[in-house]
Coordinates of N, CA, C and O in Angstrom, one line a residue:
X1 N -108.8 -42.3 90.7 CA -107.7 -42.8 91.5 C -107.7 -44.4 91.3 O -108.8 -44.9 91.1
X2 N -106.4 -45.1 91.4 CA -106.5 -46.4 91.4 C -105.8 -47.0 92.1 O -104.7 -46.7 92.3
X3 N -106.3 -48.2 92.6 CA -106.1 -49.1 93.8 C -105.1 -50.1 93.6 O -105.4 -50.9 92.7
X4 N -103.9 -50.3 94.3 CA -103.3 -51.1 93.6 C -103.0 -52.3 95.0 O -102.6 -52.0 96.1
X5 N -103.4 -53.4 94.5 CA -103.8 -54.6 95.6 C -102.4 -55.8 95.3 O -102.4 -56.4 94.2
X6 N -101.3 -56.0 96.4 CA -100.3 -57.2 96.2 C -101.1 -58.4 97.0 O -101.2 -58.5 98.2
X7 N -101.7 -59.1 95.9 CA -102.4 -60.1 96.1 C -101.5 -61.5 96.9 O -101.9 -62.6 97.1
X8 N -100.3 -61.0 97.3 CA -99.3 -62.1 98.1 C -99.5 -61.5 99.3 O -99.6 -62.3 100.3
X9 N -99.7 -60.2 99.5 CA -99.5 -59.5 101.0 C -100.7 -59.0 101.2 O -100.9 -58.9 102.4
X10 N -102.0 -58.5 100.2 CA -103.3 -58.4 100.9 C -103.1 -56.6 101.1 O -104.1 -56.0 101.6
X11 N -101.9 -55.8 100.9 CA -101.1 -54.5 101.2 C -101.8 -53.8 100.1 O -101.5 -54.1 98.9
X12 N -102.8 -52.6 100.3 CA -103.6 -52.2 99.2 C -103.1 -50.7 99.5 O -103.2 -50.1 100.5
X13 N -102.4 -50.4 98.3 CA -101.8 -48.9 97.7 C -102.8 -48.2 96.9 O -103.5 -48.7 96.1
X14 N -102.7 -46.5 97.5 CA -103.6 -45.4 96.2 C -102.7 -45.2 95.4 O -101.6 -45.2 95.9
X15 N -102.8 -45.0 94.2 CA -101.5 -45.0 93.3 C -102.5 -43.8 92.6 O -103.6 -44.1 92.1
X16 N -102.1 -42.5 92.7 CA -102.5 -40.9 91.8 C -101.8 -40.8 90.4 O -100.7 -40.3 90.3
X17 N -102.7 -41.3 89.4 CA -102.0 -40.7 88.1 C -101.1 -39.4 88.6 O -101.1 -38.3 89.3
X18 N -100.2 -40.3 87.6 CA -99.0 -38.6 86.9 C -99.7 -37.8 86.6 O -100.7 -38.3 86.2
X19 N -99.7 -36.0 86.7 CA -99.7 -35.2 85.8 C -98.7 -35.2 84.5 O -97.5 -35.1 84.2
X20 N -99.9 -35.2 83.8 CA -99.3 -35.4 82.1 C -100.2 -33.7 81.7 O -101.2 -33.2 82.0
X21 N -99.3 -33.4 81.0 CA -99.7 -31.8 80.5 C -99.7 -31.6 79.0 O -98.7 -31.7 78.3
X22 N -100.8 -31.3 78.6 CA -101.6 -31.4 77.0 C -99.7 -29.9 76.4 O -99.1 -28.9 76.9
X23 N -99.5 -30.7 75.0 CA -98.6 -30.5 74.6 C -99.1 -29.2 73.6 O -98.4 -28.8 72.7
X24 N -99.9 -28.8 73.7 CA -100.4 -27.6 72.9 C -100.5 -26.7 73.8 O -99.9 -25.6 73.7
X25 N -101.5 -27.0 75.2 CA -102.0 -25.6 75.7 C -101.3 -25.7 77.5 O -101.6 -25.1 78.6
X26 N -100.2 -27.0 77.0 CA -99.7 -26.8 78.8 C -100.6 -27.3 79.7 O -100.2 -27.2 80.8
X27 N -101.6 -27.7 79.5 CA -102.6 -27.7 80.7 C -102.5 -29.0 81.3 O -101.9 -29.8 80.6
X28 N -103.1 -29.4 82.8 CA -103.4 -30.8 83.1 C -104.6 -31.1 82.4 O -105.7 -30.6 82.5
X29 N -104.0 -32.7 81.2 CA -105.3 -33.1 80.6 C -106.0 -33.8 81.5 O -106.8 -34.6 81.0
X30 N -106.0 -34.0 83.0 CA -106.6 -34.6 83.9 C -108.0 -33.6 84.0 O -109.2 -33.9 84.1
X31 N -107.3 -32.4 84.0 CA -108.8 -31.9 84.8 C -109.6 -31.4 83.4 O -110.7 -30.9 83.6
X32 N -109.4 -31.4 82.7 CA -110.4 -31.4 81.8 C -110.7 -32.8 80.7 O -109.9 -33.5 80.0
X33 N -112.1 -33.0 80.9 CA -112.4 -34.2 80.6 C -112.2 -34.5 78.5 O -112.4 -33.7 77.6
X34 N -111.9 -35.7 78.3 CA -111.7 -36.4 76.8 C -110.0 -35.7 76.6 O -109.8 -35.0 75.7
X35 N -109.2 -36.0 77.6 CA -107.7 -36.2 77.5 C -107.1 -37.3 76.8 O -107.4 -38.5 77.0
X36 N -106.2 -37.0 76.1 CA -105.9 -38.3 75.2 C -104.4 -38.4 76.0 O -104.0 -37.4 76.6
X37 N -103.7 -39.6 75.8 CA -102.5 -39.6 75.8 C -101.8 -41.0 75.2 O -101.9 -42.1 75.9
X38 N -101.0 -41.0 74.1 CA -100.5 -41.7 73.5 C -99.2 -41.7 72.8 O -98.3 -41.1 73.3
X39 N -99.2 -42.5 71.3 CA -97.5 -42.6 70.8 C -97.8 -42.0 69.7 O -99.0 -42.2 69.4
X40 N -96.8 -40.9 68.8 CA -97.0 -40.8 67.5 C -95.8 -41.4 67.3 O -94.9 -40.6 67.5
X41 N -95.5 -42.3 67.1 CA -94.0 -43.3 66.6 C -93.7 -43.5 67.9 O -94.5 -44.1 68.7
X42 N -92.5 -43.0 68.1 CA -91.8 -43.4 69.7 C -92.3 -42.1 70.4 O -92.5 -41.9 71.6
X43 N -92.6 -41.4 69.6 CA -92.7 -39.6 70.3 C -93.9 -39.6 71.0 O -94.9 -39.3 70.3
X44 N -94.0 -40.0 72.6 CA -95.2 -40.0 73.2 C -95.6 -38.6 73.2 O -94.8 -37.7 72.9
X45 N -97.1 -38.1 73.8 CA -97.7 -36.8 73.4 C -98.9 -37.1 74.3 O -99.4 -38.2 74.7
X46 N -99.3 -35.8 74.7 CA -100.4 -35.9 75.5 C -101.2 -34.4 75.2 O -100.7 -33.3 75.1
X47 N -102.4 -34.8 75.0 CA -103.5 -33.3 74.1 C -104.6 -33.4 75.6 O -105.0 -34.3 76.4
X48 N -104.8 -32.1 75.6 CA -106.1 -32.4 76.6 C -107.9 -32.3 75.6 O -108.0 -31.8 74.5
X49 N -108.7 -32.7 76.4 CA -109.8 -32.3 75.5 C -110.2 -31.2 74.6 O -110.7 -31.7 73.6
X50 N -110.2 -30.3 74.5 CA -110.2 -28.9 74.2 C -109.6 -29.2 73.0 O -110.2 -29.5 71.9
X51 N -107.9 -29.0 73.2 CA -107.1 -29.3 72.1 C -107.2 -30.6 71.0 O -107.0 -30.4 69.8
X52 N -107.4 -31.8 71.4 CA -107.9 -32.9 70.6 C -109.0 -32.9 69.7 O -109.1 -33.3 68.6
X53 N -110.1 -32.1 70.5 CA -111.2 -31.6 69.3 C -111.0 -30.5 68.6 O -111.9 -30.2 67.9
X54 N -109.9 -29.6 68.6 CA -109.4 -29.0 67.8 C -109.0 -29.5 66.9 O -109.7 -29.5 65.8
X55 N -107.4 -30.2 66.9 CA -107.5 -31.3 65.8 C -108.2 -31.9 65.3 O -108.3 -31.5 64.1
X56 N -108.9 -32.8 65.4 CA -110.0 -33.6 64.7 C -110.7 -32.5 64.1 O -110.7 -32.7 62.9
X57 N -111.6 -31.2 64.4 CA -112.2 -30.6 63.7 C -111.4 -30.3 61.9 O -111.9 -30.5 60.8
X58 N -109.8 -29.6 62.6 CA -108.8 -29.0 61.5 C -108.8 -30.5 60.2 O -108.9 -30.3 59.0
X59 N -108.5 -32.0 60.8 CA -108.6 -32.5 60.0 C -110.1 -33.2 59.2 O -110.3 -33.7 58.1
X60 N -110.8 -33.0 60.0 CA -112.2 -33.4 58.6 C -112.7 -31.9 58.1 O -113.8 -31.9 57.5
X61 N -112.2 -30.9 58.3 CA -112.2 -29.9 57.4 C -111.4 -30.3 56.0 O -111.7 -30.2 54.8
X62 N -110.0 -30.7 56.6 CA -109.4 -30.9 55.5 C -109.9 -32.3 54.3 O -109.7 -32.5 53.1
X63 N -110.5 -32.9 55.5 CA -110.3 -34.4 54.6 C -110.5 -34.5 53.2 O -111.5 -33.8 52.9
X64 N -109.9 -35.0 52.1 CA -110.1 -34.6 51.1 C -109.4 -33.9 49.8 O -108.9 -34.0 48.7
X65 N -109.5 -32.9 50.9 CA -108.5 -31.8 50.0 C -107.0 -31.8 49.9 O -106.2 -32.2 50.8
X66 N -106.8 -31.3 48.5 CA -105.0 -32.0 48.5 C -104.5 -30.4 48.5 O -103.2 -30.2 48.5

C-alpha cells in the first residue's frame, strides 16, 4: 500500500494499487509475487510471476538458435 502525503495540507491518503491482470493467465499479478508490468512499444502488458518465468525460460532455450 502507498501513502500519499499533500505536503501543502499535511492531508495523508491510502492510495491501493490498481488491479492489473497478467495477460496470459488472467490472474492478479499482485498476489503472486515477481509481477512485471510494462511497455512493449505503446502496447502496455502486464505478466504475473509464474508467467514471466515462463518466458524467460522459452527464450534462453532458444537463445542462439536460428
Amino acid at each position: 500500500m502507498v501513502k500519499i502525503i499533500n505536503l501543502k495540507s499535511g492531508e495523508v491518503k491510502d492510495n491501493k494499487p490498481t488491479p492489473a491482470f497478467c495477460e496470459i493467465c488472467d490472474t492478479d499479478i499482485h498476489t503472486i509475487p515477481g509481477g512485471v508490468q510494462g511497455k512493449i512499444g505503446q502496447l502496455p502488458v502486464s505478466f504475473c510471476g509464474i508467467c514471466i518465468t515462463g518466458i524467460v525460460n522459452i527464450l534462453m532455450t532458444h537463445q542462439g538458435k536460428e
